[in-house]
PDB file of C-alpha atoms in Angstrom:
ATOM      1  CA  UNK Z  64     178.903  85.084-107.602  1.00 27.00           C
ATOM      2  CA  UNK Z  65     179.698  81.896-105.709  1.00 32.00           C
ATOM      3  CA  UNK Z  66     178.113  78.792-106.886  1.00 32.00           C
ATOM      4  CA  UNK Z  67     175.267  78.082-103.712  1.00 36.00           C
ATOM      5  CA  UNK Z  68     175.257  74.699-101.766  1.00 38.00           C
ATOM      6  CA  UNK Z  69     171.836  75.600-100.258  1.00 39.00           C
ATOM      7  CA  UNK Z  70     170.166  75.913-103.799  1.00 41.00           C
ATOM      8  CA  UNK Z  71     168.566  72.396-104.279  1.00 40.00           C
ATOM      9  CA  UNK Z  72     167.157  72.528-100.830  1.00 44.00           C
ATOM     10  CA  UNK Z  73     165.054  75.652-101.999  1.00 48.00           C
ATOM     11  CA  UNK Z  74     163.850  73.952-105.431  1.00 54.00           C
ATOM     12  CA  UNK Z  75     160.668  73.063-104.789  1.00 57.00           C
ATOM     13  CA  UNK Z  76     160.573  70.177-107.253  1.00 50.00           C
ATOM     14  CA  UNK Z  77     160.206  66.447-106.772  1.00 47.00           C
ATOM     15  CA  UNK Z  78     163.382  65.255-109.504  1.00 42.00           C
ATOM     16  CA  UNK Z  79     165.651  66.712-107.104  1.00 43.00           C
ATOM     17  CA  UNK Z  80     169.036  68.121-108.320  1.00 38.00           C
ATOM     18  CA  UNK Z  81     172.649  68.200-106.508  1.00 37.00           C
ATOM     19  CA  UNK Z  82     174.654  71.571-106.896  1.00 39.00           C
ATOM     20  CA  UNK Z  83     177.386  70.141-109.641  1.00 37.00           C
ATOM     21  CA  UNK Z  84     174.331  68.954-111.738  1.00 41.00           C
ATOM     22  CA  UNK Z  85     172.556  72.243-111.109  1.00 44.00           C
ATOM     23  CA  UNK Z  86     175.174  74.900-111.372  1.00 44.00           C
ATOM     24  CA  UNK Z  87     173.222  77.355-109.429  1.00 57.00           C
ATOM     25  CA  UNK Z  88     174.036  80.798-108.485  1.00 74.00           C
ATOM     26  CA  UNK Z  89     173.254  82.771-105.277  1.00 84.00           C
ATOM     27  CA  UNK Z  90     170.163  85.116-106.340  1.00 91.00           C
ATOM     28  CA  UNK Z  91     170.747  88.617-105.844  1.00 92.00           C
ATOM     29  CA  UNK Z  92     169.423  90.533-103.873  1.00 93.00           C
ATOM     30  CA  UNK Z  93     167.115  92.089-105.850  1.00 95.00           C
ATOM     31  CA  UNK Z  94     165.279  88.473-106.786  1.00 96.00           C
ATOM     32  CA  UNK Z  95     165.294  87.517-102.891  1.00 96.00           C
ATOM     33  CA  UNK Z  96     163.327  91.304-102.409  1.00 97.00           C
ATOM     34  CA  UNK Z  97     160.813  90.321-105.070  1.00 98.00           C
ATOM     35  CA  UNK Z  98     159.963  86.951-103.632  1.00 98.00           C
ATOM     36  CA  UNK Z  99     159.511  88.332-100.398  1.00 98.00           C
ATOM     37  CA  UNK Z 100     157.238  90.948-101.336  1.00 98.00           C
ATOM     38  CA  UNK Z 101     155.122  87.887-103.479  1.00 98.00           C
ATOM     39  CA  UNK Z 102     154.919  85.838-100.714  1.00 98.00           C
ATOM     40  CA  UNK Z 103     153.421  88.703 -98.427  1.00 98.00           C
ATOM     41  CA  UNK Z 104     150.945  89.507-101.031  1.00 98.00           C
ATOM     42  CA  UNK Z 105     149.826  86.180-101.639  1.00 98.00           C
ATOM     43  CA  UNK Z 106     148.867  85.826 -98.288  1.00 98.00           C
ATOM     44  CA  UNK Z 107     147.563  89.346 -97.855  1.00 97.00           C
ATOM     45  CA  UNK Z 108     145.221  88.529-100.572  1.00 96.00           C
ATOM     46  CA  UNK Z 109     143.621  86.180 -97.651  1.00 97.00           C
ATOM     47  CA  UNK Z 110     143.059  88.472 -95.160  1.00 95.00           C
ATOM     48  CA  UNK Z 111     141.967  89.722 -93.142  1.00 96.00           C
ATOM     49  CA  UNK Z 112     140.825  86.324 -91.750  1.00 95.00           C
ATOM     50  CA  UNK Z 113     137.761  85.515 -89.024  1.00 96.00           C
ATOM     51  CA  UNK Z 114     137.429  82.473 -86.546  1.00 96.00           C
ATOM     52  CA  UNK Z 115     134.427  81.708 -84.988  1.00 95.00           C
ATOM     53  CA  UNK Z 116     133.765  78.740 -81.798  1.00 91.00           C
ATOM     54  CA  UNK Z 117     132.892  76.006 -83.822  1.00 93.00           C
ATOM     55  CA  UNK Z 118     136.709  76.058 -85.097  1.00 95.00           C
ATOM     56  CA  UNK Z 119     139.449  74.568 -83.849  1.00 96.00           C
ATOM     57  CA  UNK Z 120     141.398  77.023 -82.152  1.00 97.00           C
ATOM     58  CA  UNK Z 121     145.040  76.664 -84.360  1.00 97.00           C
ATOM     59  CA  UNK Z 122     143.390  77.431 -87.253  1.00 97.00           C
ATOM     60  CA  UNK Z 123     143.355  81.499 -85.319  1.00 97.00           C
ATOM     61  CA  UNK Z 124     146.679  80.649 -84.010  1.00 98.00           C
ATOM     62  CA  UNK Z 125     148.142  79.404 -87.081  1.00 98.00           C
ATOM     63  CA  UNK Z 126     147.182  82.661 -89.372  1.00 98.00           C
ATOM     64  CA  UNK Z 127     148.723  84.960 -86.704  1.00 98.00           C
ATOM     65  CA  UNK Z 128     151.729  82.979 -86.663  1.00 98.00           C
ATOM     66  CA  UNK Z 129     151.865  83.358 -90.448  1.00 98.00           C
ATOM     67  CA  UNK Z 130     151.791  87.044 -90.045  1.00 98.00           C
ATOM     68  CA  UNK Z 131     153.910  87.179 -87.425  1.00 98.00           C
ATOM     69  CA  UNK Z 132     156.717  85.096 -90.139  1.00 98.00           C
ATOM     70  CA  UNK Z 133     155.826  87.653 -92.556  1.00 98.00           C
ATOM     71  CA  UNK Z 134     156.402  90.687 -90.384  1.00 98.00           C
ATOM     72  CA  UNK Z 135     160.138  88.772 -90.067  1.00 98.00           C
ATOM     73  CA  UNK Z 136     160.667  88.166 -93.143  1.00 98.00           C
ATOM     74  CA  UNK Z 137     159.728  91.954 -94.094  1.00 98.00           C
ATOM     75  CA  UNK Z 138     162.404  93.277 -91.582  1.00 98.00           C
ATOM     76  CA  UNK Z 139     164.841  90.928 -93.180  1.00 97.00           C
ATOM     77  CA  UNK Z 140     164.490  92.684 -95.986  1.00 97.00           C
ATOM     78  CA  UNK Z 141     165.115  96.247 -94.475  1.00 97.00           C
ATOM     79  CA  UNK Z 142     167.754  94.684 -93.134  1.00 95.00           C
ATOM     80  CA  UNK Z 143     168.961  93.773 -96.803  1.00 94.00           C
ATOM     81  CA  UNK Z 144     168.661  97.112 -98.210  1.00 93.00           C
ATOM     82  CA  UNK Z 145     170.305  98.502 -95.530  1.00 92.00           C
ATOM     83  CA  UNK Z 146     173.528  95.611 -95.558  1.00 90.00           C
ATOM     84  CA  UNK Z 147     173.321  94.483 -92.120  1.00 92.00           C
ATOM     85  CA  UNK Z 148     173.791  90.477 -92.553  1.00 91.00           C
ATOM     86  CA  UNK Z 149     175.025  90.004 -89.058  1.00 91.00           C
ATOM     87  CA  UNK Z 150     171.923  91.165 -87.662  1.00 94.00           C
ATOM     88  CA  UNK Z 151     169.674  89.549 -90.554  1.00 95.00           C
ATOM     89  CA  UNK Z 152     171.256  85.985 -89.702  1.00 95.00           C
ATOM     90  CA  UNK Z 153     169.897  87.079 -85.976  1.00 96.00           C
ATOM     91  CA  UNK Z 154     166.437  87.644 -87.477  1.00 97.00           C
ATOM     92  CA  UNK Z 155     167.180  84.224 -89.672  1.00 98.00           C
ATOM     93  CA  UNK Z 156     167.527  82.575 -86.456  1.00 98.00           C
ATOM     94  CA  UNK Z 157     164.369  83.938 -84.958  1.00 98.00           C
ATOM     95  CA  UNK Z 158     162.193  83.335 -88.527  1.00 98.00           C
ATOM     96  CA  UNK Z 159     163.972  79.611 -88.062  1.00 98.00           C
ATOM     97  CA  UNK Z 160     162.811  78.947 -85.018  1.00 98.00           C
ATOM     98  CA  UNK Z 161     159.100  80.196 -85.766  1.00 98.00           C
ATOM     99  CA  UNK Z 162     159.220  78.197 -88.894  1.00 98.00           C
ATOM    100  CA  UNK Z 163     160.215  74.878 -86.594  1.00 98.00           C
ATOM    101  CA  UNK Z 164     157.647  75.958 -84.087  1.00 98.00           C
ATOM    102  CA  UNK Z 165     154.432  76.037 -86.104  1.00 98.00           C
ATOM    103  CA  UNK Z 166     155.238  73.218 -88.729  1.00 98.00           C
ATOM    104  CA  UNK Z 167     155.534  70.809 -85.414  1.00 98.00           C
ATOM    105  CA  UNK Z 168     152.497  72.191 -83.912  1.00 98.00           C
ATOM    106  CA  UNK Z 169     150.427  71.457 -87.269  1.00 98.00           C
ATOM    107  CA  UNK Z 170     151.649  67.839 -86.953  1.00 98.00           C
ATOM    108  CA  UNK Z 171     149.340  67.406 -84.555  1.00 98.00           C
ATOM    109  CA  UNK Z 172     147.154  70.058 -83.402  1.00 96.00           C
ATOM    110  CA  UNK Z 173     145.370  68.697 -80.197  1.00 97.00           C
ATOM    111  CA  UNK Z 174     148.100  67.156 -78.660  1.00 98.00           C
ATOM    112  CA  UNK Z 175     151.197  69.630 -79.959  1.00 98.00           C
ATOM    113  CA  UNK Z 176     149.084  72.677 -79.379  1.00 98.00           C
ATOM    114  CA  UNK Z 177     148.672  72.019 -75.707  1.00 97.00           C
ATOM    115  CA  UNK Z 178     151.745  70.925 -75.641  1.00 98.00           C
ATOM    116  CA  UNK Z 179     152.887  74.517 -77.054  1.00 98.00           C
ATOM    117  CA  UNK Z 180     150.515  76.697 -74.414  1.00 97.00           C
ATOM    118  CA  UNK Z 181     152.251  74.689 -71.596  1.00 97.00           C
ATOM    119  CA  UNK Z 182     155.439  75.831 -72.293  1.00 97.00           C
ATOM    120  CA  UNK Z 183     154.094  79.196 -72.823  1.00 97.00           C
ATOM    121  CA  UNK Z 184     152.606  78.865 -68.899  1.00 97.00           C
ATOM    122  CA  UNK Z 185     156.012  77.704 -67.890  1.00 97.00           C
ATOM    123  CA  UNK Z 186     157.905  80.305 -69.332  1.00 97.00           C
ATOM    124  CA  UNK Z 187     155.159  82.883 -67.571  1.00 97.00           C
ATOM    125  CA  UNK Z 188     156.034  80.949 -64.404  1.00 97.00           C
ATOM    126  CA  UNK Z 189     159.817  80.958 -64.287  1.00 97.00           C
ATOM    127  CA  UNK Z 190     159.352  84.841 -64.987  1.00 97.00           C
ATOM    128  CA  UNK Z 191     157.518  85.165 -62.495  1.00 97.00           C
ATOM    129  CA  UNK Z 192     159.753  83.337 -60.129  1.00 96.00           C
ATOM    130  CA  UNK Z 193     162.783  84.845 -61.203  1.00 97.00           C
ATOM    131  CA  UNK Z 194     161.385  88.524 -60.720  1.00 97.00           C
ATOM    132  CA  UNK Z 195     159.912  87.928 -57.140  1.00 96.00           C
ATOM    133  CA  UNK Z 196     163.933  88.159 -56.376  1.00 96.00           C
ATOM    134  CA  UNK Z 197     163.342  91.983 -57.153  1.00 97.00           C
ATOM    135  CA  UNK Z 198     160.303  92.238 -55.224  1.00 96.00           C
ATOM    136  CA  UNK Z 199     158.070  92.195 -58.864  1.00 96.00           C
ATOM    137  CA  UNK Z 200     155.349  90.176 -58.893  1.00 96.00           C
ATOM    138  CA  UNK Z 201     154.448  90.101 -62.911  1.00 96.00           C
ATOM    139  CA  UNK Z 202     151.149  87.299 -62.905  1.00 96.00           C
ATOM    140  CA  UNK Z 203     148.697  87.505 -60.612  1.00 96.00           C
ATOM    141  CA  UNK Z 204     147.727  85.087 -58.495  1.00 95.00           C
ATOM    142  CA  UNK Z 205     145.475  83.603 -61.044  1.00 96.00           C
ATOM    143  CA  UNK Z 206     147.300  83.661 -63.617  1.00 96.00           C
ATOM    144  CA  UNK Z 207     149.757  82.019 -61.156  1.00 96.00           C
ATOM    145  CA  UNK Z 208     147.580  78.950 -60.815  1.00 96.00           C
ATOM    146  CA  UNK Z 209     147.175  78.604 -64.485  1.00 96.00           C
ATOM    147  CA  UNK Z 210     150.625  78.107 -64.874  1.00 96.00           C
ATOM    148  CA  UNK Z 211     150.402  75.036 -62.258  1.00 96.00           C
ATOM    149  CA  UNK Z 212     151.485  71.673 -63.907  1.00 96.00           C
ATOM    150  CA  UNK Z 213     153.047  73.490 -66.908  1.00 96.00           C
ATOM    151  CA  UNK Z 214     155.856  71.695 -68.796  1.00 96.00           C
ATOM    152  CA  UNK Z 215     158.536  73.468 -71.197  1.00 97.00           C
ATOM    153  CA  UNK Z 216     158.657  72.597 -74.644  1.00 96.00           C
ATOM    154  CA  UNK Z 217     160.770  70.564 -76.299  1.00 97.00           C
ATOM    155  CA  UNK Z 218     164.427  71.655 -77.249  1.00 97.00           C
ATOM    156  CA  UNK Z 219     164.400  72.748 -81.208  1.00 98.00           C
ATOM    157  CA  UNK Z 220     166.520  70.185 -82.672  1.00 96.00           C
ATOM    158  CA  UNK Z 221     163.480  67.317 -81.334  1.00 97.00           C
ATOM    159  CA  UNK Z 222     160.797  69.710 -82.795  1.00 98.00           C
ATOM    160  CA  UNK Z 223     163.122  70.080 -85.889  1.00 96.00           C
ATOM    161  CA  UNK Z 224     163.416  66.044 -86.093  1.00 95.00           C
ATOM    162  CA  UNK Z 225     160.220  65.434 -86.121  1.00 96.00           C
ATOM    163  CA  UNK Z 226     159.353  68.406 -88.192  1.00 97.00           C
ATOM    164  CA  UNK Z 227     161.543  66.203 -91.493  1.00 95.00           C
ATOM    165  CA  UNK Z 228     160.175  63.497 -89.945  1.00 94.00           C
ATOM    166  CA  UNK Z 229     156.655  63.904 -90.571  1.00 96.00           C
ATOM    167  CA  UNK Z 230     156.757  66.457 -93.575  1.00 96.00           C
ATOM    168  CA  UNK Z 231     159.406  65.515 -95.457  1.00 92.00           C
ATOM    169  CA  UNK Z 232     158.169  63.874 -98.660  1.00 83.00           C
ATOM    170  CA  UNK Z 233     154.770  64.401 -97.777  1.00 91.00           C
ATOM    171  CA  UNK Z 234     154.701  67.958 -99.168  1.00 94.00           C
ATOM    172  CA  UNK Z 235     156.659  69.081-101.828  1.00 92.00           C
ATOM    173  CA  UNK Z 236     159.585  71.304-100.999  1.00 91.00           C
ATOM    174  CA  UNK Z 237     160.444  69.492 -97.982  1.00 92.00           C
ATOM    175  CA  UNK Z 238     162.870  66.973 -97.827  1.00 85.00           C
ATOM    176  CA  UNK Z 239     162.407  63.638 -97.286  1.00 77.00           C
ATOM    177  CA  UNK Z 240     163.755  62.198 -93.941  1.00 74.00           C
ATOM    178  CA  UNK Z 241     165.922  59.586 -93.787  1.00 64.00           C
ATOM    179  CA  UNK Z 242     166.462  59.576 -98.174  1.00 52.00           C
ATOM    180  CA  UNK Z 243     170.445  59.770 -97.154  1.00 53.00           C
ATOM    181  CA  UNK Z 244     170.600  62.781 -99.512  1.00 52.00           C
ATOM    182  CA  UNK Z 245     169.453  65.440 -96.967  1.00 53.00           C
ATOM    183  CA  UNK Z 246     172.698  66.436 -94.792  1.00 67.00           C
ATOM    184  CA  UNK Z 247     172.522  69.710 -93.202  1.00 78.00           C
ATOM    185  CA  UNK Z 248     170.057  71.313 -95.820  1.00 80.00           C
ATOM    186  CA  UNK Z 249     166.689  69.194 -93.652  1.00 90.00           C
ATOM    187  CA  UNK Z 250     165.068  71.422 -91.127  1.00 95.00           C
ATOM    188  CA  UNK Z 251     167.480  69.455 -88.475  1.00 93.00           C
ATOM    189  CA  UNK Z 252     170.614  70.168 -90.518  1.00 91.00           C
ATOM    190  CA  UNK Z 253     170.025  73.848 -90.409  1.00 93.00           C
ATOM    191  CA  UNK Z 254     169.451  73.708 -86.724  1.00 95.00           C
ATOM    192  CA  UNK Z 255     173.513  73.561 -87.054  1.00 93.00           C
ATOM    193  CA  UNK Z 256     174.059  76.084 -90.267  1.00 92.00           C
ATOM    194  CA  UNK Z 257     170.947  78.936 -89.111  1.00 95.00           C
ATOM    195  CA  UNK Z 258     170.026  78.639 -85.350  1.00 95.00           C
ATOM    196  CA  UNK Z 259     173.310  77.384 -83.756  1.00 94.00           C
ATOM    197  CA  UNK Z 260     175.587  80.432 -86.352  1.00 92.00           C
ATOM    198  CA  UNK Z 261     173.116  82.390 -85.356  1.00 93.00           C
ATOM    199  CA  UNK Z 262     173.525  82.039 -81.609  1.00 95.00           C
ATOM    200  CA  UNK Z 263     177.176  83.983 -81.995  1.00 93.00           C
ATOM    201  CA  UNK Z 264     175.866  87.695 -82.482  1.00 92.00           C
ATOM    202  CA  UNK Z 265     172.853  86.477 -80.471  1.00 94.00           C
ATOM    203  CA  UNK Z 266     174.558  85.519 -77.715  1.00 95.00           C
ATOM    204  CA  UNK Z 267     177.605  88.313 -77.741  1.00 93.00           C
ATOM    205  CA  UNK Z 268     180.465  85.179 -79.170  1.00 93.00           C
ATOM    206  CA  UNK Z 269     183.902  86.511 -79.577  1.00 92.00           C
ATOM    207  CA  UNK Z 270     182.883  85.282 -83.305  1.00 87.00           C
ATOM    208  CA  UNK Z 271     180.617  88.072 -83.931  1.00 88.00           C
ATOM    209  CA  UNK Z 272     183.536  90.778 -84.080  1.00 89.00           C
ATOM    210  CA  UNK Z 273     184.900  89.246 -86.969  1.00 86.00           C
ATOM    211  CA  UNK Z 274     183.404  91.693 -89.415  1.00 86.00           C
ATOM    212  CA  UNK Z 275     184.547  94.905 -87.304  1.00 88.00           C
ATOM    213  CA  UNK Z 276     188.019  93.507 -86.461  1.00 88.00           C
ATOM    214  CA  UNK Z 277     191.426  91.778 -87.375  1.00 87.00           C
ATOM    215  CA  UNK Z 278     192.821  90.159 -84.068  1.00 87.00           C
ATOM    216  CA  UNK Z 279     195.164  88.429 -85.605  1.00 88.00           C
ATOM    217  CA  UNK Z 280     196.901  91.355 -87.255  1.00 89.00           C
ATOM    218  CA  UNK Z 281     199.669  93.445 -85.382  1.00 92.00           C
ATOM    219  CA  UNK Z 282     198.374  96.417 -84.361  1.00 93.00           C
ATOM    220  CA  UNK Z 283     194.910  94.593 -83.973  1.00 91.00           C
ATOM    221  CA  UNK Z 284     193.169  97.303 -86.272  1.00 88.00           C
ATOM    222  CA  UNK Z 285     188.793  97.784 -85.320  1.00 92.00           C
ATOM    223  CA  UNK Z 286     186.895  99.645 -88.704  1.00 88.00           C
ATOM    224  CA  UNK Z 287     183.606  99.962 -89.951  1.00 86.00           C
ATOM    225  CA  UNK Z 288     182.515  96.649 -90.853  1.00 79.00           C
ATOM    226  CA  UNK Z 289     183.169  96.065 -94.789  1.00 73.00           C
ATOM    227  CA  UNK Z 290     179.971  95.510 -96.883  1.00 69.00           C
ATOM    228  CA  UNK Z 291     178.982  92.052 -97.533  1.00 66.00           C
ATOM    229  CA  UNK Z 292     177.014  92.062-100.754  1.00 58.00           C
ATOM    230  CA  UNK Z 293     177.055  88.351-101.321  1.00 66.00           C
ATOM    231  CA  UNK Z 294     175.723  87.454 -97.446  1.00 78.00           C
ATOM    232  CA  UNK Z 295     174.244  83.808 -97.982  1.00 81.00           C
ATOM    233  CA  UNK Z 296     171.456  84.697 -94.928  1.00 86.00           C
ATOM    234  CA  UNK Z 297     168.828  86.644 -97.362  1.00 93.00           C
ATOM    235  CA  UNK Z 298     167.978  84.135-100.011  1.00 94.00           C
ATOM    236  CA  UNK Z 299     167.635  81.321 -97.029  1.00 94.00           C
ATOM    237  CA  UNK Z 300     164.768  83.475 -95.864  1.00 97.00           C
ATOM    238  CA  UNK Z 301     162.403  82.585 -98.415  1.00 97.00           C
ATOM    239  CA  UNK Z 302     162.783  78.826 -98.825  1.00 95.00           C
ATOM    240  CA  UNK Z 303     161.597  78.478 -94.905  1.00 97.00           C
ATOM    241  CA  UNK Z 304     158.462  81.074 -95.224  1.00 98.00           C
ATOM    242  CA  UNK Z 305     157.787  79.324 -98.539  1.00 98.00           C
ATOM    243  CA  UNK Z 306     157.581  76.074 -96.184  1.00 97.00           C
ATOM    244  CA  UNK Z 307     155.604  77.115 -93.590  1.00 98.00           C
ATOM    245  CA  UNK Z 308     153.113  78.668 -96.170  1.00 98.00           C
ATOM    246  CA  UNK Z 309     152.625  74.971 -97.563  1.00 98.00           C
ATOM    247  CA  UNK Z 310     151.980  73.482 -93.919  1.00 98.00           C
ATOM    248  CA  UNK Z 311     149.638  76.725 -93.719  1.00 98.00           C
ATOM    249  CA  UNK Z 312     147.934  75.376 -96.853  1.00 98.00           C
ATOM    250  CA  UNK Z 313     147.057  71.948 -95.177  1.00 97.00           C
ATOM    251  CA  UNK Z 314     145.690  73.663 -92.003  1.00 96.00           C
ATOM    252  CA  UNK Z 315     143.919  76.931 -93.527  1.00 97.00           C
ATOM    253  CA  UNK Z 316     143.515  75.550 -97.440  1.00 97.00           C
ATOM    254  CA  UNK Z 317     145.230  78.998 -98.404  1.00 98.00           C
ATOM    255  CA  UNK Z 318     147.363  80.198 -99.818  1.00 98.00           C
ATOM    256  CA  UNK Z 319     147.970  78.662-103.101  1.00 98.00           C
ATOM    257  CA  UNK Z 320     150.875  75.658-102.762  1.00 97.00           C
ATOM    258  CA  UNK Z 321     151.576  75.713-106.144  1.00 97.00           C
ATOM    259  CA  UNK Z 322     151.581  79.613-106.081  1.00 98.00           C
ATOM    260  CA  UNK Z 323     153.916  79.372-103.286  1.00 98.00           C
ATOM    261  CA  UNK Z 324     156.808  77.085-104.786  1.00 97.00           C
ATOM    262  CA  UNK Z 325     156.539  78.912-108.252  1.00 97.00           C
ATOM    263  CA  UNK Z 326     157.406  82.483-106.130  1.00 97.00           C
ATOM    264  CA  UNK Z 327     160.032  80.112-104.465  1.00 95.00           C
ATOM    265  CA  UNK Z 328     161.572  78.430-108.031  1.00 94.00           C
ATOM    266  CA  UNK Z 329     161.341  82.011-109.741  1.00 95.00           C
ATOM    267  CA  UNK Z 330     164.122  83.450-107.265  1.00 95.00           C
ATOM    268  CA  UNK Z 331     166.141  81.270-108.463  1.00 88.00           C
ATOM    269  CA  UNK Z 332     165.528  82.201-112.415  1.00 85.00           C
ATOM    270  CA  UNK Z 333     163.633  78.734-112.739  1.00 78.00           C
TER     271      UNK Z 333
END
């Protein structure tokens, strides 16, 4: 297999190495099903999970959006078994993007929660704004007024800033921001290499065809797409759940952090 260049971003380990030193391999597939399936049952060994008043209200929000990670992380998998990587990196993208979302929140969890129901409201409200053009009116009027005032989030490459701003080096297994050393492997890097490759089959890109086709051959010649046992989407997977269990761990106390990076580490034979 091909040495991996996003291995020492997923070693959770404070005497960072760099891939020459490391001379890592891609996991198979097999090891990135078995950490998946120990992640999900160290947190199932939490739940099921009760909030009461007195609480602060993203310590609910934050174990649904754990199991709501886990739920994508699970269909990865399917996906693995079943060797579709062009729609796993789709479902990278999305477990990306939830990652981003609740470590930023759990920065601050007054101000960045509200922050995070607003744009929520003003999603509602361009919804319903767009579908009173087809005479469908989807809130009612007071849901309407709830939305009033709302304010859309901020784009995901600010929430992925300030997500390596704040964590990195304050947890380990994230790295730390500004060390020079990070590149594209920090959660702003992969914006480029997970959300923004993953926005081609998302978004229908001519680049998304690749697998099915040969346009530059003469006859162009379409196929059944070849399999692609050595996709690099899979292993990424579990690095970013592994991450968002740690911030889980400071907001929840479970699960286990040390638990977390040793299911992490062991997919990678270490």
């Amino acid at each position: 297999m091909r040495p991996s260049r996003v291995a020492p971003w997923t070693r959770m380990v404070e005497d960072e190495l760099v891939p020459e030193e490391a001379g890592w391999v891609r996991p198979p597939d097999e090891a990135v099903a078995g950490a998946a399936r120990a992640l999900v049952q160290l947190v199932e060994k939490h739940l099921p999970q009760w909030f009461y008043g007195g609480e602060h209200l993203w310590r609910a929000y934050s174990a649904a959006m754990v199991m709501r990670m886990l739920d994508t992380l699970e269909a990865m998998m399917v996906l693995m078994v079943a060797d579709f990587p062009v729609d796993g990196l789709v479902l990278l993208r999305t477990l990306y993007e939830q990652v981003v979302v609740f470590c930023w929140v759990s920065i601050d969890r007054d101000a960045h929660l509200q922050r995070w129901i607003s744009g929520a409201y003003w999603w509602e409200r361009k919804l319903h704004n767009d579908a009173l053009d087809y005479d469908v009116k989807v809130l009612t009027p007071a849901q309407l007024k709830a939305t009033e005032g709302a304010h859309a989030m901020p784009q995901v490459p600010q929430l992925a800033k300030e997500v390596d701003e704040h964590w990195g080096g304050r947890l380990i297994g994230f790295r730390p921001a500004g060390a020079g050393r990070e590149g594209i492997l920090n959660f702003r890097g992969l914006y480029i290499a997970i959300y923004r490759m993953g926005s081609r089959p998302v978004h229908a890109q001519p680049h998304a065809l690749d697998p099915y086709a040969d346009f530059l051959a003469y006859p162009r010649r379409v196929s059944s797409r070849e399999p692609t046992p050595e996709s690099i989407w899979w292993p990424l997977a579990i690095p970013l759940v592994a991450q968002a269990l740690l911030v889980c761990h400071e907001e929840l106390g479970w699960p286990d952090p040390d638990a977390i990076r040793a299911i992490n580490n062991r997919m990678y034979g270490l």
